[in-house]
Every structure is written in C-alpha cells, then in structure tokens.
Amino acid sequence: EAQVTQNPRYLITVTGKKLTVTCSQNMNHEYMSWYRQDPGLGLRQIYYSMNVEVTDKGDVPEGYKVSRKEKRNFPLILESPSPNQTSLYFCASSQGGDYGYTFGSGTRLTVV
Amino acid sequence: AQSVAQPEDQVNVAEGNPLTVKCTYSVSGNPYLFWYVQYPNRGLQFLLKYITGDNLVKGSYGFEAEFNKSQTSFHLKKPSALVSDSALYFCAVRDGYSTLTFGKGTMLLVSP
C-alpha cells in the first residue's frame, strides 16, 4: 500500500531534550515536506526537500532541522524542543508538478 | 509569494442542503489548486485538484469545485450534504514548481 509513515503518533517530552520524528514513504517520491498544524493557523510548512541531499526552509523553520540522506526518509529533528513547538506535525510526499501530496497520519507532540 | 484565504472559520448546513466552502488564492503564475479534508484524529486526505481544463472539477465523495480565474477563487461545493461530510477542509495552492501553501481551514458542520 502506498503510504507515508510517521513515528511516533504521540510524544510527550520535556524542554530541551532532543527528539526525532521519523517519516518514510514507499512511493519513490522526490518531494517531501514537513508541516505543523495549529488551531486557527492552518498548516504551515517547516522544511521541504526536492530530492536527496536537497533541503530548504519553509515558512516556520526556526528550532527544527531535517536531513534527506535517502529518498524514502525525511526525519524532523528538534535539537532543543520548547513548549511553543507543541503542535500536530505532518509529513507529506509528492511526485511534484501537478500532483498533490500524500500525508502521513500525523505526530502529536507535547513539550512540557 | 503565494497565499490562500478561506474566509469562513466554520460553515453550518443542514443535511440534504447544498454546501459551499469558499477559497480565494494569490499566485504569480498559473495556479495548481487543491482541496483536502481532515477528519478528527486523521491526516489530510486529497479531495480534488484543478490543474488546467474545465473550470468545474469533480472529486471524491461527490464533491466538486469551481475554478474562477477572474475572481481568483476555487470554491468547494456539494449538491446535497451528509452528516458524515462534517470535517475540516483545507484549500491549497502551488505555482508550478513551488511548494504547497494551505489556507487556515474551514470547519464544516452538517446537522441532521
């Protein structure tokens, strides 16, 4: 089944403790992206990647890192999480062009 | 920069009545337009897209959307609403090779 898999689905952590949210797609898509969803703000893009070793900042990149060492994986790294990064995170992938995105199921992160 | 506006935070409609969820956009080139739906505790699901061609686009679950270039709008419609259509709806736009920008979302509530 074609899908984007995120892990974990739920995560509670403490301020400053480094964490990684994994994202993997099995559709051989070149384009991958991370979004965060907050009430009243919709989805805002954090980082995106056009291909392996090619990443770029989205609208809200502060406090996040990403890497794209292989085509299928696009992990999101929070080096020192803060409470304002409490949010619902989505990974997505696409063939690009006029194709839409396929989204993962989301990761609900709480930073206390 | 591209942008999407969804002017209504919430739309209420009675089951069996037609529904419209509004979306306007701004891009510098030809727009690729999308609608996604999010059910509670789920990821985003693709509903339909406009790339080129007919201004009326048909999608999943009986939804359709009308592209209006002069009004820069891409309103989502359905002739007869179902209670199960209650969800959060997102409009999104990309300009060819750019990233996908989402609106803030509109909550659709269909009453029995």
JSON list of C-alpha atoms in Angstrom, two decimals:
[
{"chain": "A", "resi": 1, "resn": "GLU", "atom": "CA", "xyz": [0.00, 0.00, 0.00]},
{"chain": "A", "resi": 2, "resn": "ALA", "atom": "CA", "xyz": [1.28, 3.44, -0.99]},
{"chain": "A", "resi": 3, "resn": "GLN", "atom": "CA", "xyz": [1.74, 5.46, 2.16]},
{"chain": "A", "resi": 4, "resn": "VAL", "atom": "CA", "xyz": [3.68, 7.93, 4.25]},
{"chain": "A", "resi": 5, "resn": "THR", "atom": "CA", "xyz": [4.56, 6.57, 7.67]},
{"chain": "A", "resi": 6, "resn": "GLN", "atom": "CA", "xyz": [5.33, 8.80, 10.62]},
{"chain": "A", "resi": 7, "resn": "ASN", "atom": "CA", "xyz": [6.51, 7.75, 14.03]},
{"chain": "A", "resi": 8, "resn": "PRO", "atom": "CA", "xyz": [5.68, 8.20, 16.77]},
{"chain": "A", "resi": 9, "resn": "ARG", "atom": "CA", "xyz": [1.98, 9.12, 16.64]},
{"chain": "A", "resi": 10, "resn": "TYR", "atom": "CA", "xyz": [2.08, 10.70, 20.08]},
{"chain": "A", "resi": 11, "resn": "LEU", "atom": "CA", "xyz": [5.03, 12.08, 22.01]},
{"chain": "A", "resi": 12, "resn": "ILE", "atom": "CA", "xyz": [5.32, 13.94, 25.30]},
{"chain": "A", "resi": 13, "resn": "THR", "atom": "CA", "xyz": [8.75, 15.29, 26.10]},
{"chain": "A", "resi": 14, "resn": "VAL", "atom": "CA", "xyz": [10.48, 17.85, 28.29]},
{"chain": "A", "resi": 15, "resn": "THR", "atom": "CA", "xyz": [12.01, 21.14, 27.28]},
{"chain": "A", "resi": 16, "resn": "GLY", "atom": "CA", "xyz": [15.50, 20.76, 25.86]},
{"chain": "A", "resi": 17, "resn": "LYS", "atom": "CA", "xyz": [15.51, 17.01, 25.30]},
{"chain": "A", "resi": 18, "resn": "LYS", "atom": "CA", "xyz": [16.45, 16.30, 21.69]},
{"chain": "A", "resi": 19, "resn": "LEU", "atom": "CA", "xyz": [13.96, 14.29, 19.67]},
{"chain": "A", "resi": 20, "resn": "THR", "atom": "CA", "xyz": [13.47, 12.97, 16.16]},
{"chain": "A", "resi": 21, "resn": "VAL", "atom": "CA", "xyz": [10.21, 12.31, 14.35]},
{"chain": "A", "resi": 22, "resn": "THR", "atom": "CA", "xyz": [10.70, 9.85, 11.54]},
{"chain": "A", "resi": 23, "resn": "CYS", "atom": "CA", "xyz": [8.98, 9.94, 8.15]},
{"chain": "A", "resi": 24, "resn": "SER", "atom": "CA", "xyz": [9.20, 7.34, 5.43]},
{"chain": "A", "resi": 25, "resn": "GLN", "atom": "CA", "xyz": [7.42, 6.99, 2.06]},
{"chain": "A", "resi": 26, "resn": "ASN", "atom": "CA", "xyz": [7.25, 3.97, -0.23]},
{"chain": "A", "resi": 27, "resn": "MET", "atom": "CA", "xyz": [6.20, 5.72, -3.44]},
{"chain": "A", "resi": 28, "resn": "ASN", "atom": "CA", "xyz": [9.62, 6.77, -4.72]},
{"chain": "A", "resi": 29, "resn": "HIS", "atom": "CA", "xyz": [8.55, 10.41, -4.46]},
{"chain": "A", "resi": 30, "resn": "GLU", "atom": "CA", "xyz": [11.26, 13.01, -4.91]},
{"chain": "A", "resi": 31, "resn": "TYR", "atom": "CA", "xyz": [9.47, 15.75, -2.98]},
{"chain": "A", "resi": 32, "resn": "MET", "atom": "CA", "xyz": [8.93, 15.58, 0.79]},
{"chain": "A", "resi": 33, "resn": "SER", "atom": "CA", "xyz": [7.79, 18.16, 3.27]},
{"chain": "A", "resi": 34, "resn": "TRP", "atom": "CA", "xyz": [7.04, 18.77, 6.95]},
{"chain": "A", "resi": 35, "resn": "TYR", "atom": "CA", "xyz": [4.12, 20.85, 8.19]},
{"chain": "A", "resi": 36, "resn": "ARG", "atom": "CA", "xyz": [2.85, 21.81, 11.59]},
{"chain": "A", "resi": 37, "resn": "GLN", "atom": "CA", "xyz": [-0.84, 22.34, 12.26]},
{"chain": "A", "resi": 38, "resn": "ASP", "atom": "CA", "xyz": [-2.02, 24.74, 14.94]},
{"chain": "A", "resi": 39, "resn": "PRO", "atom": "CA", "xyz": [-5.60, 25.87, 15.69]},
{"chain": "A", "resi": 40, "resn": "GLY", "atom": "CA", "xyz": [-6.52, 28.95, 13.71]},
{"chain": "A", "resi": 41, "resn": "LEU", "atom": "CA", "xyz": [-3.26, 28.91, 11.77]},
{"chain": "A", "resi": 42, "resn": "GLY", "atom": "CA", "xyz": [-3.84, 26.01, 9.41]},
{"chain": "A", "resi": 43, "resn": "LEU", "atom": "CA", "xyz": [-0.84, 24.11, 8.10]},
{"chain": "A", "resi": 44, "resn": "ARG", "atom": "CA", "xyz": [2.48, 25.89, 7.96]},
{"chain": "A", "resi": 45, "resn": "GLN", "atom": "CA", "xyz": [5.47, 24.46, 6.18]},
{"chain": "A", "resi": 46, "resn": "ILE", "atom": "CA", "xyz": [8.59, 23.85, 8.24]},
{"chain": "A", "resi": 47, "resn": "TYR", "atom": "CA", "xyz": [11.06, 22.37, 5.74]},
{"chain": "A", "resi": 48, "resn": "TYR", "atom": "CA", "xyz": [10.89, 20.69, 2.38]},
{"chain": "A", "resi": 49, "resn": "SER", "atom": "CA", "xyz": [13.15, 18.60, 0.20]},
{"chain": "A", "resi": 50, "resn": "MET", "atom": "CA", "xyz": [13.17, 18.45, -3.59]},
{"chain": "A", "resi": 51, "resn": "ASN", "atom": "CA", "xyz": [15.46, 15.42, -3.68]},
{"chain": "A", "resi": 52, "resn": "VAL", "atom": "CA", "xyz": [18.20, 13.58, -1.81]},
{"chain": "A", "resi": 53, "resn": "GLU", "atom": "CA", "xyz": [20.59, 15.99, -0.11]},
{"chain": "A", "resi": 54, "resn": "VAL", "atom": "CA", "xyz": [18.45, 18.96, -1.20]},
{"chain": "A", "resi": 55, "resn": "THR", "atom": "CA", "xyz": [16.50, 20.68, 1.58]},
{"chain": "A", "resi": 56, "resn": "ASP", "atom": "CA", "xyz": [15.15, 24.17, 2.07]},
{"chain": "A", "resi": 57, "resn": "LYS", "atom": "CA", "xyz": [13.37, 26.23, 4.69]},
{"chain": "A", "resi": 58, "resn": "GLY", "atom": "CA", "xyz": [9.64, 26.67, 4.67]},
{"chain": "A", "resi": 59, "resn": "ASP", "atom": "CA", "xyz": [7.69, 29.36, 6.50]},
{"chain": "A", "resi": 60, "resn": "VAL", "atom": "CA", "xyz": [8.49, 28.36, 10.10]},
{"chain": "A", "resi": 61, "resn": "PRO", "atom": "CA", "xyz": [11.91, 26.62, 10.18]},
{"chain": "A", "resi": 62, "resn": "GLU", "atom": "CA", "xyz": [13.23, 28.05, 13.47]},
{"chain": "A", "resi": 63, "resn": "GLY", "atom": "CA", "xyz": [14.02, 25.35, 16.03]},
{"chain": "A", "resi": 64, "resn": "TYR", "atom": "CA", "xyz": [13.90, 22.48, 13.51]},
{"chain": "A", "resi": 65, "resn": "LYS", "atom": "CA", "xyz": [16.38, 20.54, 11.42]},
{"chain": "A", "resi": 66, "resn": "VAL", "atom": "CA", "xyz": [15.90, 17.98, 8.67]},
{"chain": "A", "resi": 67, "resn": "SER", "atom": "CA", "xyz": [18.03, 15.66, 6.60]},
{"chain": "A", "resi": 68, "resn": "ARG", "atom": "CA", "xyz": [17.46, 13.75, 3.36]},
{"chain": "A", "resi": 69, "resn": "LYS", "atom": "CA", "xyz": [20.19, 11.16, 3.07]},
{"chain": "A", "resi": 70, "resn": "GLU", "atom": "CA", "xyz": [17.99, 8.71, 1.17]},
{"chain": "A", "resi": 71, "resn": "LYS", "atom": "CA", "xyz": [14.95, 9.21, -0.97]},
{"chain": "A", "resi": 72, "resn": "ARG", "atom": "CA", "xyz": [12.42, 7.45, 1.21]},
{"chain": "A", "resi": 73, "resn": "ASN", "atom": "CA", "xyz": [13.26, 9.06, 4.58]},
{"chain": "A", "resi": 74, "resn": "PHE", "atom": "CA", "xyz": [12.90, 12.63, 5.78]},
{"chain": "A", "resi": 75, "resn": "PRO", "atom": "CA", "xyz": [13.29, 12.89, 9.57]},
{"chain": "A", "resi": 76, "resn": "LEU", "atom": "CA", "xyz": [12.40, 16.01, 11.54]},
{"chain": "A", "resi": 77, "resn": "ILE", "atom": "CA", "xyz": [14.81, 16.86, 14.34]},
{"chain": "A", "resi": 78, "resn": "LEU", "atom": "CA", "xyz": [14.16, 19.12, 17.31]},
{"chain": "A", "resi": 79, "resn": "GLU", "atom": "CA", "xyz": [17.55, 19.74, 18.90]},
{"chain": "A", "resi": 80, "resn": "SER", "atom": "CA", "xyz": [16.20, 21.58, 21.94]},
{"chain": "A", "resi": 81, "resn": "PRO", "atom": "CA", "xyz": [12.40, 21.45, 22.00]},
{"chain": "A", "resi": 82, "resn": "SER", "atom": "CA", "xyz": [10.46, 24.27, 23.62]},
{"chain": "A", "resi": 83, "resn": "PRO", "atom": "CA", "xyz": [6.79, 24.47, 24.66]},
{"chain": "A", "resi": 84, "resn": "ASN", "atom": "CA", "xyz": [5.94, 26.62, 21.61]},
{"chain": "A", "resi": 85, "resn": "GLN", "atom": "CA", "xyz": [6.75, 23.61, 19.45]},
{"chain": "A", "resi": 86, "resn": "THR", "atom": "CA", "xyz": [3.81, 21.74, 20.94]},
{"chain": "A", "resi": 87, "resn": "SER", "atom": "CA", "xyz": [1.79, 21.00, 17.82]},
{"chain": "A", "resi": 88, "resn": "LEU", "atom": "CA", "xyz": [0.47, 18.42, 15.39]},
{"chain": "A", "resi": 89, "resn": "TYR", "atom": "CA", "xyz": [3.09, 17.57, 12.78]},
{"chain": "A", "resi": 90, "resn": "PHE", "atom": "CA", "xyz": [2.52, 16.11, 9.33]},
{"chain": "A", "resi": 91, "resn": "CYS", "atom": "CA", "xyz": [4.95, 14.69, 6.84]},
{"chain": "A", "resi": 92, "resn": "ALA", "atom": "CA", "xyz": [3.95, 14.63, 3.18]},
{"chain": "A", "resi": 93, "resn": "SER", "atom": "CA", "xyz": [5.39, 13.45, -0.10]},
{"chain": "A", "resi": 94, "resn": "SER", "atom": "CA", "xyz": [4.65, 14.14, -3.75]},
{"chain": "A", "resi": 95, "resn": "GLN", "atom": "CA", "xyz": [5.79, 13.44, -7.28]},
{"chain": "A", "resi": 96, "resn": "GLY", "atom": "CA", "xyz": [5.80, 17.22, -7.72]},
{"chain": "A", "resi": 97, "resn": "GLY", "atom": "CA", "xyz": [4.34, 19.24, -10.56]},
{"chain": "A", "resi": 98, "resn": "ASP", "atom": "CA", "xyz": [0.57, 18.96, -10.72]},
{"chain": "A", "resi": 99, "resn": "TYR", "atom": "CA", "xyz": [0.40, 16.05, -8.31]},
{"chain": "A", "resi": 100, "resn": "GLY", "atom": "CA", "xyz": [-0.97, 16.54, -4.85]},
{"chain": "A", "resi": 101, "resn": "TYR", "atom": "CA", "xyz": [0.57, 15.44, -1.59]},
{"chain": "A", "resi": 102, "resn": "THR", "atom": "CA", "xyz": [0.17, 12.19, 0.29]},
{"chain": "A", "resi": 103, "resn": "PHE", "atom": "CA", "xyz": [0.12, 12.86, 4.01]},
{"chain": "A", "resi": 104, "resn": "GLY", "atom": "CA", "xyz": [1.17, 10.78, 6.98]},
{"chain": "A", "resi": 105, "resn": "SER", "atom": "CA", "xyz": [-1.20, 10.24, 9.89]},
{"chain": "A", "resi": 106, "resn": "GLY", "atom": "CA", "xyz": [0.43, 12.92, 12.00]},
{"chain": "A", "resi": 107, "resn": "THR", "atom": "CA", "xyz": [2.52, 13.18, 15.17]},
{"chain": "A", "resi": 108, "resn": "ARG", "atom": "CA", "xyz": [1.04, 14.97, 18.14]},
{"chain": "A", "resi": 109, "resn": "LEU", "atom": "CA", "xyz": [3.95, 16.46, 20.08]},
{"chain": "A", "resi": 110, "resn": "THR", "atom": "CA", "xyz": [3.65, 17.98, 23.55]},
{"chain": "A", "resi": 111, "resn": "VAL", "atom": "CA", "xyz": [6.65, 19.75, 25.07]},
{"chain": "A", "resi": 112, "resn": "VAL", "atom": "CA", "xyz": [6.36, 20.44, 28.79]},
{"chain": "B", "resi": 1, "resn": "ALA", "atom": "CA", "xyz": [4.55, 34.95, -2.51]},
{"chain": "B", "resi": 2, "resn": "GLN", "atom": "CA", "xyz": [1.56, 32.70, -2.95]},
{"chain": "B", "resi": 3, "resn": "SER", "atom": "CA", "xyz": [-1.29, 32.66, -0.46]},
{"chain": "B", "resi": 4, "resn": "VAL", "atom": "CA", "xyz": [-4.69, 31.15, 0.19]},
{"chain": "B", "resi": 5, "resn": "ALA", "atom": "CA", "xyz": [-7.62, 32.66, 2.05]},
{"chain": "B", "resi": 6, "resn": "GLN", "atom": "CA", "xyz": [-10.53, 30.72, 3.48]},
{"chain": "B", "resi": 7, "resn": "PRO", "atom": "CA", "xyz": [-12.78, 33.49, 4.78]},
{"chain": "B", "resi": 8, "resn": "GLU", "atom": "CA", "xyz": [-15.06, 31.31, 6.90]},
{"chain": "B", "resi": 9, "resn": "ASP", "atom": "CA", "xyz": [-13.81, 29.56, 10.03]},
{"chain": "B", "resi": 10, "resn": "GLN", "atom": "CA", "xyz": [-16.97, 27.48, 10.10]},
{"chain": "B", "resi": 11, "resn": "VAL", "atom": "CA", "xyz": [-19.81, 26.63, 7.75]},
{"chain": "B", "resi": 12, "resn": "ASN", "atom": "CA", "xyz": [-23.06, 25.18, 9.04]},
{"chain": "B", "resi": 13, "resn": "VAL", "atom": "CA", "xyz": [-25.51, 23.41, 6.76]},
{"chain": "B", "resi": 14, "resn": "ALA", "atom": "CA", "xyz": [-28.43, 21.05, 7.21]},
{"chain": "B", "resi": 15, "resn": "GLU", "atom": "CA", "xyz": [-28.21, 17.54, 5.81]},
{"chain": "B", "resi": 16, "resn": "GLY", "atom": "CA", "xyz": [-29.59, 17.38, 2.28]},
{"chain": "B", "resi": 17, "resn": "ASN", "atom": "CA", "xyz": [-28.89, 21.03, 1.54]},
{"chain": "B", "resi": 18, "resn": "PRO", "atom": "CA", "xyz": [-26.17, 22.20, -0.84]},
{"chain": "B", "resi": 19, "resn": "LEU", "atom": "CA", "xyz": [-22.90, 23.34, 0.66]},
{"chain": "B", "resi": 20, "resn": "THR", "atom": "CA", "xyz": [-20.17, 25.74, -0.39]},
{"chain": "B", "resi": 21, "resn": "VAL", "atom": "CA", "xyz": [-16.80, 26.24, 1.25]},
{"chain": "B", "resi": 22, "resn": "LYS", "atom": "CA", "xyz": [-15.02, 29.31, -0.05]},
{"chain": "B", "resi": 23, "resn": "CYS", "atom": "CA", "xyz": [-11.41, 29.72, -1.12]},
{"chain": "B", "resi": 24, "resn": "THR", "atom": "CA", "xyz": [-9.52, 32.51, -2.84]},
{"chain": "B", "resi": 25, "resn": "TYR", "atom": "CA", "xyz": [-5.89, 32.42, -3.83]},
{"chain": "B", "resi": 26, "resn": "SER", "atom": "CA", "xyz": [-2.97, 34.52, -4.97]},
{"chain": "B", "resi": 27, "resn": "VAL", "atom": "CA", "xyz": [-0.09, 33.25, -7.11]},
{"chain": "B", "resi": 28, "resn": "SER", "atom": "CA", "xyz": [2.25, 34.82, -9.62]},
{"chain": "B", "resi": 29, "resn": "GLY", "atom": "CA", "xyz": [1.88, 32.15, -12.29]},
{"chain": "B", "resi": 30, "resn": "ASN", "atom": "CA", "xyz": [-0.70, 29.59, -13.30]},
{"chain": "B", "resi": 31, "resn": "PRO", "atom": "CA", "xyz": [-2.21, 28.04, -10.19]},
{"chain": "B", "resi": 32, "resn": "TYR", "atom": "CA", "xyz": [-2.45, 24.41, -9.26]},
{"chain": "B", "resi": 33, "resn": "LEU", "atom": "CA", "xyz": [-5.32, 24.24, -6.75]},
{"chain": "B", "resi": 34, "resn": "PHE", "atom": "CA", "xyz": [-6.24, 21.52, -4.31]},
{"chain": "B", "resi": 35, "resn": "TRP", "atom": "CA", "xyz": [-8.81, 20.67, -1.67]},
{"chain": "B", "resi": 36, "resn": "TYR", "atom": "CA", "xyz": [-8.05, 18.37, 1.23]},
{"chain": "B", "resi": 37, "resn": "VAL", "atom": "CA", "xyz": [-10.27, 17.07, 4.04]},
{"chain": "B", "resi": 38, "resn": "GLN", "atom": "CA", "xyz": [-9.25, 16.20, 7.57]},
{"chain": "B", "resi": 39, "resn": "TYR", "atom": "CA", "xyz": [-11.42, 14.02, 9.78]},
{"chain": "B", "resi": 40, "resn": "PRO", "atom": "CA", "xyz": [-10.85, 14.05, 13.56]},
{"chain": "B", "resi": 41, "resn": "ASN", "atom": "CA", "xyz": [-7.55, 12.48, 14.60]},
{"chain": "B", "resi": 42, "resn": "ARG", "atom": "CA", "xyz": [-6.66, 11.72, 11.00]},
{"chain": "B", "resi": 43, "resn": "GLY", "atom": "CA", "xyz": [-4.25, 13.03, 8.40]},
{"chain": "B", "resi": 44, "resn": "LEU", "atom": "CA", "xyz": [-5.27, 15.05, 5.37]},
{"chain": "B", "resi": 45, "resn": "GLN", "atom": "CA", "xyz": [-6.97, 13.28, 2.50]},
{"chain": "B", "resi": 46, "resn": "PHE", "atom": "CA", "xyz": [-6.94, 14.51, -1.07]},
{"chain": "B", "resi": 47, "resn": "LEU", "atom": "CA", "xyz": [-10.37, 15.50, -2.44]},
{"chain": "B", "resi": 48, "resn": "LEU", "atom": "CA", "xyz": [-9.75, 17.09, -5.82]},
{"chain": "B", "resi": 49, "resn": "LYS", "atom": "CA", "xyz": [-7.46, 19.34, -7.82]},
{"chain": "B", "resi": 50, "resn": "TYR", "atom": "CA", "xyz": [-7.52, 21.84, -10.65]},
{"chain": "B", "resi": 51, "resn": "ILE", "atom": "CA", "xyz": [-4.55, 21.96, -12.99]},
{"chain": "B", "resi": 52, "resn": "THR", "atom": "CA", "xyz": [-5.98, 23.04, -16.32]},
{"chain": "B", "resi": 53, "resn": "GLY", "atom": "CA", "xyz": [-9.02, 22.48, -18.49]},
{"chain": "B", "resi": 54, "resn": "ASP", "atom": "CA", "xyz": [-12.63, 22.53, -17.36]},
{"chain": "B", "resi": 55, "resn": "ASN", "atom": "CA", "xyz": [-13.38, 25.04, -14.64]},
{"chain": "B", "resi": 56, "resn": "LEU", "atom": "CA", "xyz": [-15.63, 22.58, -12.82]},
{"chain": "B", "resi": 57, "resn": "VAL", "atom": "CA", "xyz": [-13.62, 19.80, -11.23]},
{"chain": "B", "resi": 58, "resn": "LYS", "atom": "CA", "xyz": [-15.19, 16.67, -9.77]},
{"chain": "B", "resi": 59, "resn": "GLY", "atom": "CA", "xyz": [-13.59, 14.80, -6.90]},
{"chain": "B", "resi": 60, "resn": "SER", "atom": "CA", "xyz": [-14.11, 12.23, -4.20]},
{"chain": "B", "resi": 61, "resn": "TYR", "atom": "CA", "xyz": [-17.29, 11.69, -2.12]},
{"chain": "B", "resi": 62, "resn": "GLY", "atom": "CA", "xyz": [-19.46, 13.74, -4.50]},
{"chain": "B", "resi": 63, "resn": "PHE", "atom": "CA", "xyz": [-17.54, 16.98, -4.02]},
{"chain": "B", "resi": 64, "resn": "GLU", "atom": "CA", "xyz": [-16.75, 19.38, -6.84]},
{"chain": "B", "resi": 65, "resn": "ALA", "atom": "CA", "xyz": [-15.02, 22.72, -7.09]},
{"chain": "B", "resi": 66, "resn": "GLU", "atom": "CA", "xyz": [-15.33, 25.62, -9.46]},
{"chain": "B", "resi": 67, "resn": "PHE", "atom": "CA", "xyz": [-12.26, 27.48, -10.66]},
{"chain": "B", "resi": 68, "resn": "ASN", "atom": "CA", "xyz": [-12.84, 31.15, -11.43]},
{"chain": "B", "resi": 69, "resn": "LYS", "atom": "CA", "xyz": [-9.75, 32.86, -12.79]},
{"chain": "B", "resi": 70, "resn": "SER", "atom": "CA", "xyz": [-11.15, 36.38, -12.81]},
{"chain": "B", "resi": 71, "resn": "GLN", "atom": "CA", "xyz": [-12.20, 36.14, -9.16]},
{"chain": "B", "resi": 72, "resn": "THR", "atom": "CA", "xyz": [-9.16, 34.02, -8.21]},
{"chain": "B", "resi": 73, "resn": "SER", "atom": "CA", "xyz": [-11.48, 31.63, -6.42]},
{"chain": "B", "resi": 74, "resn": "PHE", "atom": "CA", "xyz": [-11.76, 27.87, -6.09]},
{"chain": "B", "resi": 75, "resn": "HIS", "atom": "CA", "xyz": [-14.89, 27.19, -4.04]},
{"chain": "B", "resi": 76, "resn": "LEU", "atom": "CA", "xyz": [-15.71, 23.68, -2.90]},
{"chain": "B", "resi": 77, "resn": "LYS", "atom": "CA", "xyz": [-19.29, 22.53, -3.44]},
{"chain": "B", "resi": 78, "resn": "LYS", "atom": "CA", "xyz": [-21.59, 19.58, -2.93]},
{"chain": "B", "resi": 79, "resn": "PRO", "atom": "CA", "xyz": [-25.23, 19.41, -4.08]},
{"chain": "B", "resi": 80, "resn": "SER", "atom": "CA", "xyz": [-26.51, 17.54, -1.03]},
{"chain": "B", "resi": 81, "resn": "ALA", "atom": "CA", "xyz": [-24.61, 17.49, 2.28]},
{"chain": "B", "resi": 82, "resn": "LEU", "atom": "CA", "xyz": [-24.28, 14.45, 4.51]},
{"chain": "B", "resi": 83, "resn": "VAL", "atom": "CA", "xyz": [-23.68, 14.41, 8.26]},
{"chain": "B", "resi": 84, "resn": "SER", "atom": "CA", "xyz": [-20.57, 12.35, 7.50]},
{"chain": "B", "resi": 85, "resn": "ASP", "atom": "CA", "xyz": [-19.17, 15.30, 5.50]},
{"chain": "B", "resi": 86, "resn": "SER", "atom": "CA", "xyz": [-18.56, 17.13, 8.78]},
{"chain": "B", "resi": 87, "resn": "ALA", "atom": "CA", "xyz": [-14.81, 17.71, 8.89]},
{"chain": "B", "resi": 88, "resn": "LEU", "atom": "CA", "xyz": [-12.08, 20.31, 8.47]},
{"chain": "B", "resi": 89, "resn": "TYR", "atom": "CA", "xyz": [-11.47, 21.38, 4.87]},
{"chain": "B", "resi": 90, "resn": "PHE", "atom": "CA", "xyz": [-8.28, 22.92, 3.52]},
{"chain": "B", "resi": 91, "resn": "CYS", "atom": "CA", "xyz": [-7.71, 24.71, 0.26]},
{"chain": "B", "resi": 92, "resn": "ALA", "atom": "CA", "xyz": [-4.14, 24.78, -1.08]},
{"chain": "B", "resi": 93, "resn": "VAL", "atom": "CA", "xyz": [-2.26, 26.30, -3.99]},
{"chain": "B", "resi": 94, "resn": "ARG", "atom": "CA", "xyz": [1.07, 25.81, -5.70]},
{"chain": "B", "resi": 95, "resn": "ASP", "atom": "CA", "xyz": [2.61, 27.74, -8.55]},
{"chain": "B", "resi": 96, "resn": "GLY", "atom": "CA", "xyz": [4.17, 25.13, -10.79]},
{"chain": "B", "resi": 97, "resn": "TYR", "atom": "CA", "xyz": [7.35, 24.11, -9.03]},
{"chain": "B", "resi": 98, "resn": "SER", "atom": "CA", "xyz": [6.77, 25.94, -5.78]},
{"chain": "B", "resi": 99, "resn": "THR", "atom": "CA", "xyz": [5.73, 24.37, -2.54]},
{"chain": "B", "resi": 100, "resn": "LEU", "atom": "CA", "xyz": [2.13, 23.83, -1.49]},
{"chain": "B", "resi": 101, "resn": "THR", "atom": "CA", "xyz": [0.60, 26.64, 0.57]},
{"chain": "B", "resi": 102, "resn": "PHE", "atom": "CA", "xyz": [-2.51, 25.93, 2.64]},
{"chain": "B", "resi": 103, "resn": "GLY", "atom": "CA", "xyz": [-5.33, 28.08, 3.90]},
{"chain": "B", "resi": 104, "resn": "LYS", "atom": "CA", "xyz": [-6.26, 28.13, 7.57]},
{"chain": "B", "resi": 105, "resn": "GLY", "atom": "CA", "xyz": [-9.05, 25.65, 7.12]},
{"chain": "B", "resi": 106, "resn": "THR", "atom": "CA", "xyz": [-12.84, 25.75, 7.33]},
{"chain": "B", "resi": 107, "resn": "MET", "atom": "CA", "xyz": [-14.79, 23.54, 9.70]},
{"chain": "B", "resi": 108, "resn": "LEU", "atom": "CA", "xyz": [-17.89, 22.15, 8.02]},
{"chain": "B", "resi": 109, "resn": "LEU", "atom": "CA", "xyz": [-20.70, 21.08, 10.35]},
{"chain": "B", "resi": 110, "resn": "VAL", "atom": "CA", "xyz": [-23.65, 19.25, 8.82]},
{"chain": "B", "resi": 111, "resn": "SER", "atom": "CA", "xyz": [-26.63, 18.91, 11.12]},
{"chain": "B", "resi": 112, "resn": "PRO", "atom": "CA", "xyz": [-29.14, 16.04, 10.84]}
]
